[in-house]
Amino acid sequence: MDAAQSAATHVGTSRAAARIRHSAMEMFAVHGYGSTSLRDIAADLGLSPGAVYPHYKTKESLLFAIAIEGHTSVLSQVTAVDAADRPPIERLSATVTAYVRWHAENHLRARVVQYELRSLSGPNLKVVARLRRATSNVFTAIIEAGRDSGAFSPVDVDATVLAITSLGVDVSRWFPTRKYSDPATLAERYSEIVLMMVGAQRRSDR
Amino acid sequence: MDAAQSAATHVGTSRAAARIRHSAMEMFAVHGYGSTSLRDIAADLGLSPGAVYPHYKTKESLLFAIAIEGHTSVLSQVTAVDAADRPPIERLSATVTAYVRWHAENHLRARVVQYELRSLSGPNLKVVARLRRATSNVFTAIIEAGRDSGAFSPVDVDATVLAITSLGVDVSRWFPTRKYSDPATLAERYSEIVLMMVGAQRRSDR
């Protein structure tokens, strides 16, 4: 997994760095990236600002590490449940379920990872964009396979992949609500909606 | 239009207030609500901080006015193209097109209106939530009508309305891209996707 491996080199590996990332992620999610300083993050952990510096020199390097970690996690969840030799309907159902579920279970992390990307500089954004593209490519390959085999309708593949991405990403904006607070239930509903979107009929033997 | 009328009383009506809202909306969209002060907004307009005060006493009252104005605008666009005596397929296509198009054409405003809501206090959020619900109710009524008449499949109405909302709202996060930069084209693609979602087959006489 090329994009993920090369991106991983930018994430700090020590336990201290992981604690800093976690605290930063929560503060970015709650207060916004723009309103949070490295000093705030250090204070949240009971550290002096100087204690963060050996791990992350800038606030952006922290956001970058969080973004890579998050997008690598999505990508690995989605690829883990995919298998090219299975029927396209099963593949789409499994991968969309994993994708939506990740965004529900990690909704705070997902907000940072999906909404604060514009704060990354060009070269950093490129690394993250590669990971995002790798995830989209999984959906693209499945929809093309389903369309070519006749399991799906002849849909607009790019627009459909964009719609799947939007359904997943937007979960992190609103999840949870009173009605949808269980990630697995939501993921199942959304995976059924996506099967409708591509014109796949599930057998009613569930 | 009850929710819209009662909400409108919270929006300043003078030209000066409109200029302040517009500047605030752009600054909130670009820098985030948390990172923008009333002083920044005044400075952006070349005003003293005291000149904003007669119109908006607090930053939240400005966000509240922007949110009401935005959500009223979405609601009026969607209701303007709906007509209960037309076939459900046409109604869904027209309203989803208007909804997606609004989010593309107003993507900066939409980001503020959709993503900064958590910064509103409870009573203000309730007013905005009523407007949002009024828009969702338009989609709900159409999908129920289509499902009951057999024009649509027996879909999960709530989950489908949630998915339509997500498709529209998420446009404001990413729009425009190199591939999708024309609001009308995107709105057409997404409206086709939503028709698939509900199992409606458009006649191929376009």
mmCIF file of C-alpha atoms in Angstrom:
data_model
loop_
_atom_site.group_PDB
_atom_site.id
_atom_site.type_symbol
_atom_site.label_atom_id
_atom_site.label_comp_id
_atom_site.label_asym_id
_atom_site.label_seq_id
_atom_site.Cartn_x
_atom_site.Cartn_y
_atom_site.Cartn_z
ATOM 1 C CA MET A 1 0.000 0.000 0.000
ATOM 2 C CA ASP A 2 2.181 2.705 -1.403
ATOM 3 C CA ALA A 3 0.406 5.943 -0.507
ATOM 4 C CA ALA A 4 -0.145 4.803 3.070
ATOM 5 C CA GLN A 5 3.432 3.608 3.589
ATOM 6 C CA SER A 6 5.080 6.762 2.304
ATOM 7 C CA ALA A 7 2.626 8.955 4.220
ATOM 8 C CA ALA A 8 3.290 7.077 7.466
ATOM 9 C CA THR A 9 6.816 8.462 7.631
ATOM 10 C CA HIS A 10 5.324 11.889 8.523
ATOM 11 C CA VAL A 11 3.527 10.685 11.653
ATOM 12 C CA GLY A 12 5.403 10.670 14.952
ATOM 13 C CA THR A 13 5.699 7.167 16.396
ATOM 14 C CA SER A 14 6.400 7.743 20.099
ATOM 15 C CA ARG A 15 3.707 7.453 22.763
ATOM 16 C CA ALA A 16 4.229 11.088 23.718
ATOM 17 C CA ALA A 17 3.630 12.156 20.097
ATOM 18 C CA ALA A 18 0.454 10.039 19.991
ATOM 19 C CA ARG A 19 -0.856 11.751 23.144
ATOM 20 C CA ILE A 20 -0.146 15.173 21.645
ATOM 21 C CA ARG A 21 -1.941 14.225 18.423
ATOM 22 C CA HIS A 22 -4.964 12.977 20.343
ATOM 23 C CA SER A 23 -5.263 16.118 22.433
ATOM 24 C CA ALA A 24 -4.754 18.322 19.361
ATOM 25 C CA MET A 25 -7.381 16.388 17.402
ATOM 26 C CA GLU A 26 -9.972 16.919 20.152
ATOM 27 C CA MET A 27 -9.181 20.610 20.482
ATOM 28 C CA PHE A 28 -9.252 21.173 16.713
ATOM 29 C CA ALA A 29 -12.592 19.340 16.516
ATOM 30 C CA VAL A 30 -14.219 21.287 19.340
ATOM 31 C CA HIS A 31 -12.685 24.764 18.976
ATOM 32 C CA GLY A 32 -11.544 24.724 15.346
ATOM 33 C CA TYR A 33 -7.994 24.617 14.002
ATOM 34 C CA GLY A 34 -7.766 28.401 13.680
ATOM 35 C CA SER A 35 -8.717 29.028 17.308
ATOM 36 C CA THR A 36 -6.286 26.513 18.828
ATOM 37 C CA SER A 37 -2.591 27.201 19.480
ATOM 38 C CA LEU A 38 0.277 24.810 20.218
ATOM 39 C CA ARG A 39 0.314 26.461 23.639
ATOM 40 C CA ASP A 40 -3.347 25.480 24.218
ATOM 41 C CA ILE A 41 -2.578 21.901 23.249
ATOM 42 C CA ALA A 42 0.411 21.737 25.578
ATOM 43 C CA ALA A 43 -1.663 23.241 28.416
ATOM 44 C CA ASP A 44 -4.423 20.666 27.830
ATOM 45 C CA LEU A 45 -1.830 17.942 28.481
ATOM 46 C CA GLY A 46 -0.275 19.764 31.429
ATOM 47 C CA LEU A 47 2.930 20.280 29.431
ATOM 48 C CA SER A 48 5.051 23.348 28.834
ATOM 49 C CA PRO A 49 4.936 24.616 25.242
ATOM 50 C CA GLY A 50 8.592 23.594 24.942
ATOM 51 C CA ALA A 51 7.669 19.951 25.581
ATOM 52 C CA VAL A 52 5.648 19.756 22.362
ATOM 53 C CA TYR A 53 8.406 21.205 20.208
ATOM 54 C CA PRO A 54 10.623 18.082 19.923
ATOM 55 C CA HIS A 55 7.615 16.205 18.483
ATOM 56 C CA TYR A 56 5.873 18.852 16.398
ATOM 57 C CA LYS A 57 7.575 22.102 15.456
ATOM 58 C CA THR A 58 4.429 23.766 14.110
ATOM 59 C CA LYS A 59 0.683 23.517 14.470
ATOM 60 C CA GLU A 60 0.485 22.563 10.812
ATOM 61 C CA SER A 61 2.842 19.615 11.262
ATOM 62 C CA LEU A 62 0.438 18.352 13.926
ATOM 63 C CA LEU A 63 -2.592 18.772 11.664
ATOM 64 C CA PHE A 64 -0.648 17.029 8.907
ATOM 65 C CA ALA A 65 0.160 14.061 11.152
ATOM 66 C CA ILE A 66 -3.483 13.824 12.305
ATOM 67 C CA ALA A 67 -4.720 14.011 8.705
ATOM 68 C CA ILE A 68 -2.373 11.269 7.545
ATOM 69 C CA GLU A 69 -3.221 9.042 10.458
ATOM 70 C CA GLY A 70 -6.971 9.538 9.882
ATOM 71 C CA HIS A 71 -6.936 9.044 6.126
ATOM 72 C CA THR A 72 -4.673 5.998 6.434
ATOM 73 C CA SER A 73 -7.103 4.544 8.933
ATOM 74 C CA VAL A 74 -10.108 5.045 6.576
ATOM 75 C CA LEU A 75 -8.194 3.567 3.662
ATOM 76 C CA SER A 76 -7.104 0.507 5.610
ATOM 77 C CA GLN A 77 -10.644 -0.158 6.918
ATOM 78 C CA VAL A 78 -12.077 0.038 3.418
ATOM 79 C CA THR A 79 -9.421 -2.092 1.745
ATOM 80 C CA ALA A 80 -9.542 -4.668 4.562
ATOM 81 C CA VAL A 81 -13.154 -5.579 3.727
ATOM 82 C CA ASP A 82 -12.729 -5.583 -0.061
ATOM 83 C CA ALA A 83 -11.863 -8.639 -2.148
ATOM 84 C CA ALA A 84 -11.731 -8.374 -5.925
ATOM 85 C CA ASP A 85 -13.016 -11.938 -6.426
ATOM 86 C CA ARG A 86 -16.348 -11.313 -4.673
ATOM 87 C CA PRO A 87 -19.535 -10.086 -6.442
ATOM 88 C CA PRO A 88 -19.640 -6.279 -6.904
ATOM 89 C CA ILE A 89 -22.795 -5.963 -4.787
ATOM 90 C CA GLU A 90 -21.098 -7.594 -1.808
ATOM 91 C CA ARG A 91 -17.950 -5.549 -2.342
ATOM 92 C CA LEU A 92 -19.831 -2.257 -2.525
ATOM 93 C CA SER A 93 -21.947 -3.104 0.493
ATOM 94 C CA ALA A 94 -18.931 -4.106 2.591
ATOM 95 C CA THR A 95 -16.755 -1.125 1.664
ATOM 96 C CA VAL A 96 -19.502 1.506 2.032
ATOM 97 C CA THR A 97 -20.442 0.003 5.386
ATOM 98 C CA ALA A 98 -16.823 0.255 6.558
ATOM 99 C CA TYR A 99 -16.490 3.799 5.218
ATOM 100 C CA VAL A 100 -19.674 5.145 6.829
ATOM 101 C CA ARG A 101 -19.002 3.299 10.049
ATOM 102 C CA TRP A 102 -15.524 4.810 10.315
ATOM 103 C CA HIS A 103 -16.943 8.310 9.965
ATOM 104 C CA ALA A 104 -19.599 7.648 12.623
ATOM 105 C CA GLU A 105 -17.255 5.955 15.094
ATOM 106 C CA ASN A 106 -14.537 8.575 14.596
ATOM 107 C CA HIS A 107 -16.765 11.607 14.038
ATOM 108 C CA LEU A 108 -14.578 14.072 15.963
ATOM 109 C CA ARG A 109 -11.412 12.882 14.260
ATOM 110 C CA ALA A 110 -13.206 12.827 10.907
ATOM 111 C CA ARG A 111 -14.284 16.463 11.269
ATOM 112 C CA VAL A 112 -10.678 17.554 11.656
ATOM 113 C CA VAL A 113 -9.406 15.234 8.972
ATOM 114 C CA GLN A 114 -12.067 16.218 6.429
ATOM 115 C CA TYR A 115 -12.826 19.869 7.181
ATOM 116 C CA GLU A 116 -9.485 21.393 8.133
ATOM 117 C CA LEU A 117 -7.540 20.249 5.077
ATOM 118 C CA ARG A 118 -7.514 23.723 3.583
ATOM 119 C CA SER A 119 -5.137 24.722 6.375
ATOM 120 C CA LEU A 120 -2.453 22.393 4.971
ATOM 121 C CA SER A 121 0.221 23.815 2.689
ATOM 122 C CA GLY A 122 0.473 22.524 -0.883
ATOM 123 C CA PRO A 123 3.071 19.737 -0.487
ATOM 124 C CA ASN A 124 1.380 18.394 2.655
ATOM 125 C CA LEU A 125 -2.014 18.531 1.014
ATOM 126 C CA LYS A 126 -0.633 16.476 -1.875
ATOM 127 C CA VAL A 127 0.373 13.640 0.440
ATOM 128 C CA VAL A 128 -3.101 13.606 2.006
ATOM 129 C CA ALA A 129 -4.805 13.892 -1.394
ATOM 130 C CA ARG A 130 -2.992 10.726 -2.492
ATOM 131 C CA LEU A 131 -4.453 8.804 0.445
ATOM 132 C CA ARG A 132 -7.935 10.168 -0.258
ATOM 133 C CA ARG A 133 -7.611 9.197 -3.902
ATOM 134 C CA ALA A 134 -6.572 5.678 -2.941
ATOM 135 C CA THR A 135 -9.825 5.312 -0.981
ATOM 136 C CA SER A 136 -11.936 6.738 -3.832
ATOM 137 C CA ASN A 137 -10.188 4.364 -6.211
ATOM 138 C CA VAL A 138 -11.503 1.388 -4.250
ATOM 139 C CA PHE A 139 -15.086 2.568 -4.849
ATOM 140 C CA THR A 140 -14.346 3.441 -8.472
ATOM 141 C CA ALA A 141 -12.971 -0.041 -9.196
ATOM 142 C CA ILE A 142 -15.990 -1.740 -7.621
ATOM 143 C CA ILE A 143 -18.551 0.409 -9.441
ATOM 144 C CA GLU A 144 -16.770 -0.096 -12.756
ATOM 145 C CA ALA A 145 -16.695 -3.848 -12.173
ATOM 146 C CA GLY A 146 -20.402 -3.879 -11.324
ATOM 147 C CA ARG A 147 -21.304 -1.706 -14.267
ATOM 148 C CA ASP A 148 -19.239 -3.832 -16.674
ATOM 149 C CA SER A 149 -20.674 -7.105 -15.410
ATOM 150 C CA GLY A 150 -24.247 -5.788 -15.552
ATOM 151 C CA ALA A 151 -24.714 -6.140 -11.784
ATOM 152 C CA PHE A 152 -25.161 -2.346 -11.604
ATOM 153 C CA SER A 153 -26.889 0.134 -13.919
ATOM 154 C CA PRO A 154 -24.729 2.165 -16.324
ATOM 155 C CA VAL A 155 -24.230 4.952 -13.777
ATOM 156 C CA ASP A 156 -21.923 7.990 -13.905
ATOM 157 C CA VAL A 157 -19.016 6.448 -11.974
ATOM 158 C CA ASP A 158 -17.275 9.678 -10.912
ATOM 159 C CA ALA A 159 -20.460 11.338 -9.676
ATOM 160 C CA THR A 160 -21.446 8.185 -7.805
ATOM 161 C CA VAL A 161 -18.064 7.935 -6.068
ATOM 162 C CA LEU A 162 -18.362 11.617 -5.148
ATOM 163 C CA ALA A 163 -21.822 10.975 -3.705
ATOM 164 C CA ILE A 164 -20.556 8.009 -1.641
ATOM 165 C CA THR A 165 -17.736 10.175 -0.310
ATOM 166 C CA SER A 166 -20.201 12.933 0.597
ATOM 167 C CA LEU A 167 -22.511 10.540 2.423
ATOM 168 C CA GLY A 168 -19.591 9.269 4.497
ATOM 169 C CA VAL A 169 -17.875 12.579 5.180
ATOM 170 C CA ASP A 170 -21.090 14.382 6.086
ATOM 171 C CA VAL A 171 -21.806 11.820 8.794
ATOM 172 C CA SER A 172 -19.020 13.415 10.813
ATOM 173 C CA ARG A 173 -20.841 16.768 10.698
ATOM 174 C CA TRP A 174 -24.063 15.574 12.288
ATOM 175 C CA PHE A 175 -23.445 12.208 13.986
ATOM 176 C CA PRO A 176 -24.947 11.280 16.417
ATOM 177 C CA THR A 177 -28.603 12.347 16.425
ATOM 178 C CA ARG A 178 -31.444 11.010 18.554
ATOM 179 C CA LYS A 179 -32.543 8.776 15.671
ATOM 180 C CA TYR A 180 -29.107 7.594 14.489
ATOM 181 C CA SER A 181 -26.638 6.995 17.251
ATOM 182 C CA ASP A 182 -25.483 3.479 16.409
ATOM 183 C CA PRO A 183 -22.692 3.453 13.797
ATOM 184 C CA ALA A 184 -23.523 -0.070 12.588
ATOM 185 C CA THR A 185 -27.221 0.695 11.987
ATOM 186 C CA LEU A 186 -26.437 3.893 10.130
ATOM 187 C CA ALA A 187 -23.777 2.146 8.037
ATOM 188 C CA GLU A 188 -26.286 -0.530 7.039
ATOM 189 C CA ARG A 189 -28.933 2.040 6.009
ATOM 190 C CA TYR A 190 -26.422 4.011 3.980
ATOM 191 C CA SER A 191 -25.012 0.937 2.316
ATOM 192 C CA GLU A 192 -28.567 0.035 1.202
ATOM 193 C CA ILE A 193 -29.002 3.553 -0.153
ATOM 194 C CA VAL A 194 -25.768 3.256 -2.126
ATOM 195 C CA LEU A 195 -26.864 -0.090 -3.592
ATOM 196 C CA MET A 196 -30.042 1.667 -4.772
ATOM 197 C CA MET A 197 -27.876 4.465 -6.212
ATOM 198 C CA VAL A 198 -26.057 2.045 -8.511
ATOM 199 C CA GLY A 199 -29.236 0.184 -9.421
ATOM 200 C CA ALA A 200 -28.186 -3.041 -7.659
ATOM 201 C CA GLN A 201 -30.933 -5.174 -6.251
ATOM 202 C CA ARG A 202 -30.003 -7.077 -3.150
ATOM 203 C CA ARG A 203 -31.496 -10.512 -2.894
ATOM 204 C CA SER A 204 -34.144 -10.490 -0.191
ATOM 205 C CA ASP A 205 -32.581 -13.454 1.628
ATOM 206 C CA ARG A 206 -31.200 -11.351 4.453
ATOM 207 C CA MET B 1 -44.341 30.030 5.345
ATOM 208 C CA ASP B 2 -44.405 30.187 9.096
ATOM 209 C CA ALA B 3 -40.894 29.232 10.159
ATOM 210 C CA ALA B 4 -39.364 31.611 7.624
ATOM 211 C CA GLN B 5 -41.567 34.553 8.566
ATOM 212 C CA SER B 6 -40.965 34.306 12.285
ATOM 213 C CA ALA B 7 -37.239 33.750 11.765
ATOM 214 C CA ALA B 8 -36.958 36.802 9.495
ATOM 215 C CA THR B 9 -37.620 39.114 12.441
ATOM 216 C CA HIS B 10 -34.108 38.272 13.746
ATOM 217 C CA VAL B 11 -32.283 39.501 10.635
ATOM 218 C CA GLY B 12 -31.308 43.188 10.413
ATOM 219 C CA THR B 13 -32.972 44.909 7.469
ATOM 220 C CA SER B 14 -30.806 47.987 6.843
ATOM 221 C CA ARG B 15 -28.215 48.135 4.073
ATOM 222 C CA ALA B 16 -25.484 48.682 6.646
ATOM 223 C CA ALA B 17 -26.527 45.508 8.481
ATOM 224 C CA ALA B 18 -26.510 43.582 5.187
ATOM 225 C CA ARG B 19 -22.942 44.747 4.456
ATOM 226 C CA ILE B 20 -21.836 43.670 7.923
ATOM 227 C CA ARG B 21 -23.443 40.233 7.475
ATOM 228 C CA HIS B 22 -21.781 39.764 4.114
ATOM 229 C CA SER B 23 -18.324 40.645 5.406
ATOM 230 C CA ALA B 24 -18.827 38.465 8.493
ATOM 231 C CA MET B 25 -19.994 35.543 6.363
ATOM 232 C CA GLU B 26 -16.861 35.694 4.218
ATOM 233 C CA MET B 27 -14.551 35.966 7.222
ATOM 234 C CA PHE B 28 -16.283 33.113 9.055
ATOM 235 C CA ALA B 29 -16.052 30.976 5.904
ATOM 236 C CA VAL B 30 -12.359 31.643 5.295
ATOM 237 C CA HIS B 31 -10.940 31.942 8.817
ATOM 238 C CA GLY B 32 -13.566 30.079 10.861
ATOM 239 C CA TYR B 33 -16.094 31.513 13.320
ATOM 240 C CA GLY B 34 -13.837 30.926 16.312
ATOM 241 C CA SER B 35 -10.904 32.826 14.818
ATOM 242 C CA THR B 36 -12.885 35.916 13.773
ATOM 243 C CA SER B 37 -13.790 38.783 16.114
ATOM 244 C CA LEU B 38 -16.352 41.590 15.718
ATOM 245 C CA ARG B 39 -13.301 43.882 15.613
ATOM 246 C CA ASP B 40 -11.897 41.947 12.591
ATOM 247 C CA ILE B 41 -15.237 42.260 10.800
ATOM 248 C CA ALA B 42 -15.432 45.998 11.467
ATOM 249 C CA ALA B 43 -11.833 46.443 10.273
ATOM 250 C CA ASP B 44 -12.596 44.501 7.084
ATOM 251 C CA LEU B 45 -15.287 47.090 6.308
ATOM 252 C CA GLY B 46 -13.122 50.032 7.370
ATOM 253 C CA LEU B 47 -15.427 50.688 10.336
ATOM 254 C CA SER B 48 -14.699 51.270 13.996
ATOM 255 C CA PRO B 49 -15.823 48.391 16.258
ATOM 256 C CA GLY B 50 -18.419 50.796 17.694
ATOM 257 C CA ALA B 51 -20.077 51.139 14.284
ATOM 258 C CA VAL B 52 -21.066 47.449 14.252
ATOM 259 C CA TYR B 53 -22.639 47.553 17.707
ATOM 260 C CA PRO B 54 -25.937 49.288 16.807
ATOM 261 C CA HIS B 55 -26.608 46.464 14.300
ATOM 262 C CA TYR B 56 -25.192 43.409 16.049
ATOM 263 C CA LYS B 57 -24.329 43.435 19.753
ATOM 264 C CA THR B 58 -22.489 40.116 19.699
ATOM 265 C CA LYS B 59 -20.676 37.872 17.248
ATOM 266 C CA GLU B 60 -23.318 35.217 17.870
ATOM 267 C CA SER B 61 -26.157 37.551 16.890
ATOM 268 C CA LEU B 62 -24.350 38.021 13.569
ATOM 269 C CA LEU B 63 -23.917 34.279 13.050
ATOM 270 C CA PHE B 64 -27.587 33.822 13.962
ATOM 271 C CA ALA B 65 -28.693 36.411 11.376
ATOM 272 C CA ILE B 66 -26.469 34.819 8.702
ATOM 273 C CA ALA B 67 -27.797 31.359 9.531
ATOM 274 C CA ILE B 68 -31.428 32.461 9.335
ATOM 275 C CA GLU B 69 -30.872 34.313 6.093
ATOM 276 C CA GLY B 70 -29.093 31.309 4.556
ATOM 277 C CA HIS B 71 -31.561 28.670 5.687
ATOM 278 C CA THR B 72 -34.512 30.844 4.635
ATOM 279 C CA SER B 73 -32.924 31.205 1.232
ATOM 280 C CA VAL B 74 -32.509 27.407 0.814
ATOM 281 C CA LEU B 75 -36.061 26.787 1.960
ATOM 282 C CA SER B 76 -37.537 29.355 -0.410
ATOM 283 C CA GLN B 77 -35.571 28.000 -3.398
ATOM 284 C CA VAL B 78 -36.737 24.469 -2.702
ATOM 285 C CA THR B 79 -40.391 25.344 -2.093
ATOM 286 C CA ALA B 80 -40.454 27.660 -5.138
ATOM 287 C CA VAL B 81 -39.842 24.738 -7.511
ATOM 288 C CA ASP B 82 -42.185 22.274 -5.795
ATOM 289 C CA ALA B 83 -45.841 21.765 -6.717
ATOM 290 C CA ALA B 84 -47.878 19.077 -4.973
ATOM 291 C CA ASP B 85 -49.956 18.334 -8.088
ATOM 292 C CA ARG B 86 -46.968 17.273 -10.226
ATOM 293 C CA PRO B 87 -45.629 13.680 -10.437
ATOM 294 C CA PRO B 88 -43.276 12.738 -7.542
ATOM 295 C CA ILE B 89 -40.375 12.104 -9.936
ATOM 296 C CA GLU B 90 -40.568 15.635 -11.320
ATOM 297 C CA ARG B 91 -40.995 17.100 -7.845
ATOM 298 C CA LEU B 92 -37.984 15.233 -6.449
ATOM 299 C CA SER B 93 -35.840 16.111 -9.437
ATOM 300 C CA ALA B 94 -36.751 19.812 -9.264
ATOM 301 C CA THR B 95 -36.297 20.193 -5.508
ATOM 302 C CA VAL B 96 -33.020 18.252 -5.302
ATOM 303 C CA THR B 97 -31.683 20.257 -8.240
ATOM 304 C CA ALA B 98 -32.559 23.521 -6.455
ATOM 305 C CA TYR B 99 -31.091 22.272 -3.169
ATOM 306 C CA VAL B 100 -27.769 21.109 -4.627
ATOM 307 C CA ARG B 101 -27.506 24.153 -6.845
ATOM 308 C CA TRP B 102 -27.984 26.494 -3.891
ATOM 309 C CA HIS B 103 -25.138 24.791 -2.011
ATOM 310 C CA ALA B 104 -22.831 25.041 -5.030
ATOM 311 C CA GLU B 105 -23.673 28.651 -5.891
ATOM 312 C CA ASN B 106 -23.466 29.747 -2.263
ATOM 313 C CA HIS B 107 -20.693 27.428 -1.105
ATOM 314 C CA LEU B 108 -18.987 29.953 1.170
ATOM 315 C CA ARG B 109 -22.241 31.025 2.779
ATOM 316 C CA ALA B 110 -23.325 27.386 3.023
ATOM 317 C CA ARG B 111 -20.161 26.425 4.908
ATOM 318 C CA VAL B 112 -20.913 28.978 7.594
ATOM 319 C CA VAL B 113 -24.606 28.213 7.669
ATOM 320 C CA GLN B 114 -24.121 24.439 7.863
ATOM 321 C CA TYR B 115 -20.884 23.961 9.806
ATOM 322 C CA GLU B 116 -20.902 26.710 12.430
ATOM 323 C CA LEU B 117 -24.325 25.945 13.888
ATOM 324 C CA ARG B 118 -22.833 24.407 17.008
ATOM 325 C CA SER B 119 -21.710 27.908 17.991
ATOM 326 C CA LEU B 120 -25.345 29.016 18.369
ATOM 327 C CA SER B 121 -26.961 28.968 21.803
ATOM 328 C CA GLY B 122 -29.967 26.714 22.406
ATOM 329 C CA PRO B 123 -32.853 29.149 21.689
ATOM 330 C CA ASN B 124 -31.180 30.479 18.529
ATOM 331 C CA LEU B 125 -30.401 26.974 17.345
ATOM 332 C CA LYS B 126 -34.084 26.090 17.764
ATOM 333 C CA VAL B 127 -35.140 28.846 15.361
ATOM 334 C CA VAL B 128 -32.644 27.641 12.765
ATOM 335 C CA ALA B 129 -33.575 23.992 13.327
ATOM 336 C CA ARG B 130 -37.204 24.848 12.485
ATOM 337 C CA LEU B 131 -36.121 26.253 9.119
ATOM 338 C CA ARG B 132 -33.966 23.204 8.412
ATOM 339 C CA ARG B 133 -36.823 20.919 9.319
ATOM 340 C CA ALA B 134 -39.150 22.801 6.978
ATOM 341 C CA THR B 135 -36.740 22.074 4.109
ATOM 342 C CA SER B 136 -36.401 18.388 5.059
ATOM 343 C CA ASN B 137 -40.191 18.164 5.254
ATOM 344 C CA VAL B 138 -40.451 19.117 1.579
ATOM 345 C CA PHE B 139 -38.311 16.094 0.641
ATOM 346 C CA THR B 140 -40.123 13.848 3.103
ATOM 347 C CA ALA B 141 -43.540 14.724 1.643
ATOM 348 C CA ILE B 142 -42.360 14.061 -1.916
ATOM 349 C CA ILE B 143 -40.736 10.722 -1.097
ATOM 350 C CA GLU B 144 -43.798 9.587 0.854
ATOM 351 C CA ALA B 145 -46.037 10.579 -2.060
ATOM 352 C CA GLY B 146 -43.813 8.704 -4.517
ATOM 353 C CA ARG B 147 -43.594 5.653 -2.311
ATOM 354 C CA ASP B 148 -47.371 5.584 -1.736
ATOM 355 C CA SER B 149 -48.172 5.990 -5.428
ATOM 356 C CA GLY B 150 -45.691 3.295 -6.424
ATOM 357 C CA ALA B 151 -43.566 5.763 -8.418
ATOM 358 C CA PHE B 152 -40.686 5.067 -5.989
ATOM 359 C CA SER B 153 -39.510 1.887 -4.272
ATOM 360 C CA PRO B 154 -40.524 1.314 -0.625
ATOM 361 C CA VAL B 155 -37.432 3.118 0.682
ATOM 362 C CA ASP B 156 -36.552 4.167 4.241
ATOM 363 C CA VAL B 157 -37.876 7.739 4.026
ATOM 364 C CA ASP B 158 -35.914 9.249 6.934
ATOM 365 C CA ALA B 159 -32.592 7.759 5.852
ATOM 366 C CA THR B 160 -33.185 8.877 2.276
ATOM 367 C CA VAL B 161 -33.957 12.465 3.336
ATOM 368 C CA LEU B 162 -30.828 12.430 5.483
ATOM 369 C CA ALA B 163 -28.807 11.226 2.483
ATOM 370 C CA ILE B 164 -30.228 13.976 0.253
ATOM 371 C CA THR B 165 -29.344 16.546 2.897
ATOM 372 C CA SER B 166 -25.803 15.170 3.152
ATOM 373 C CA LEU B 167 -25.298 15.253 -0.613
ATOM 374 C CA GLY B 168 -26.349 18.915 -0.692
ATOM 375 C CA VAL B 169 -24.538 20.111 2.418
ATOM 376 C CA ASP B 170 -21.298 18.348 1.560
ATOM 377 C CA VAL B 171 -21.138 20.195 -1.771
ATOM 378 C CA SER B 172 -20.245 23.319 0.189
ATOM 379 C CA ARG B 173 -17.190 21.543 1.620
ATOM 380 C CA TRP B 174 -15.563 20.679 -1.689
ATOM 381 C CA PHE B 175 -17.159 22.808 -4.437
ATOM 382 C CA PRO B 176 -15.698 23.686 -6.918
ATOM 383 C CA THR B 177 -13.249 21.076 -8.225
ATOM 384 C CA ARG B 178 -11.618 20.896 -11.627
ATOM 385 C CA LYS B 179 -14.231 18.364 -12.745
ATOM 386 C CA TYR B 180 -17.309 19.972 -11.196
ATOM 387 C CA SER B 181 -17.327 23.741 -11.311
ATOM 388 C CA ASP B 182 -20.718 24.384 -12.877
ATOM 389 C CA PRO B 183 -23.538 24.370 -10.294
ATOM 390 C CA ALA B 184 -26.197 23.415 -12.858
ATOM 391 C CA THR B 185 -24.280 20.377 -14.153
ATOM 392 C CA LEU B 186 -23.547 19.124 -10.664
ATOM 393 C CA ALA B 187 -27.164 19.639 -9.604
ATOM 394 C CA GLU B 188 -28.354 17.596 -12.591
ATOM 395 C CA ARG B 189 -25.956 14.708 -11.813
ATOM 396 C CA TYR B 190 -26.961 14.659 -8.171
ATOM 397 C CA SER B 191 -30.634 14.819 -8.958
ATOM 398 C CA GLU B 192 -30.199 11.735 -11.200
ATOM 399 C CA ILE B 193 -28.402 9.981 -8.352
ATOM 400 C CA VAL B 194 -31.252 10.770 -5.968
ATOM 401 C CA LEU B 195 -33.812 9.428 -8.444
ATOM 402 C CA MET B 196 -31.800 6.181 -8.505
ATOM 403 C CA MET B 197 -31.755 6.211 -4.695
ATOM 404 C CA VAL B 198 -35.532 6.098 -4.520
ATOM 405 C CA GLY B 199 -35.822 3.563 -7.315
ATOM 406 C CA ALA B 200 -37.496 5.984 -9.735
ATOM 407 C CA GLN B 201 -36.855 5.400 -13.392
ATOM 408 C CA ARG B 202 -36.802 8.552 -15.471
ATOM 409 C CA ARG B 203 -38.211 8.156 -18.937
ATOM 410 C CA SER B 204 -35.383 8.328 -21.452
ATOM 411 C CA ASP B 205 -37.102 11.041 -23.474
ATOM 412 C CA ARG B 206 -34.755 13.780 -22.334
#
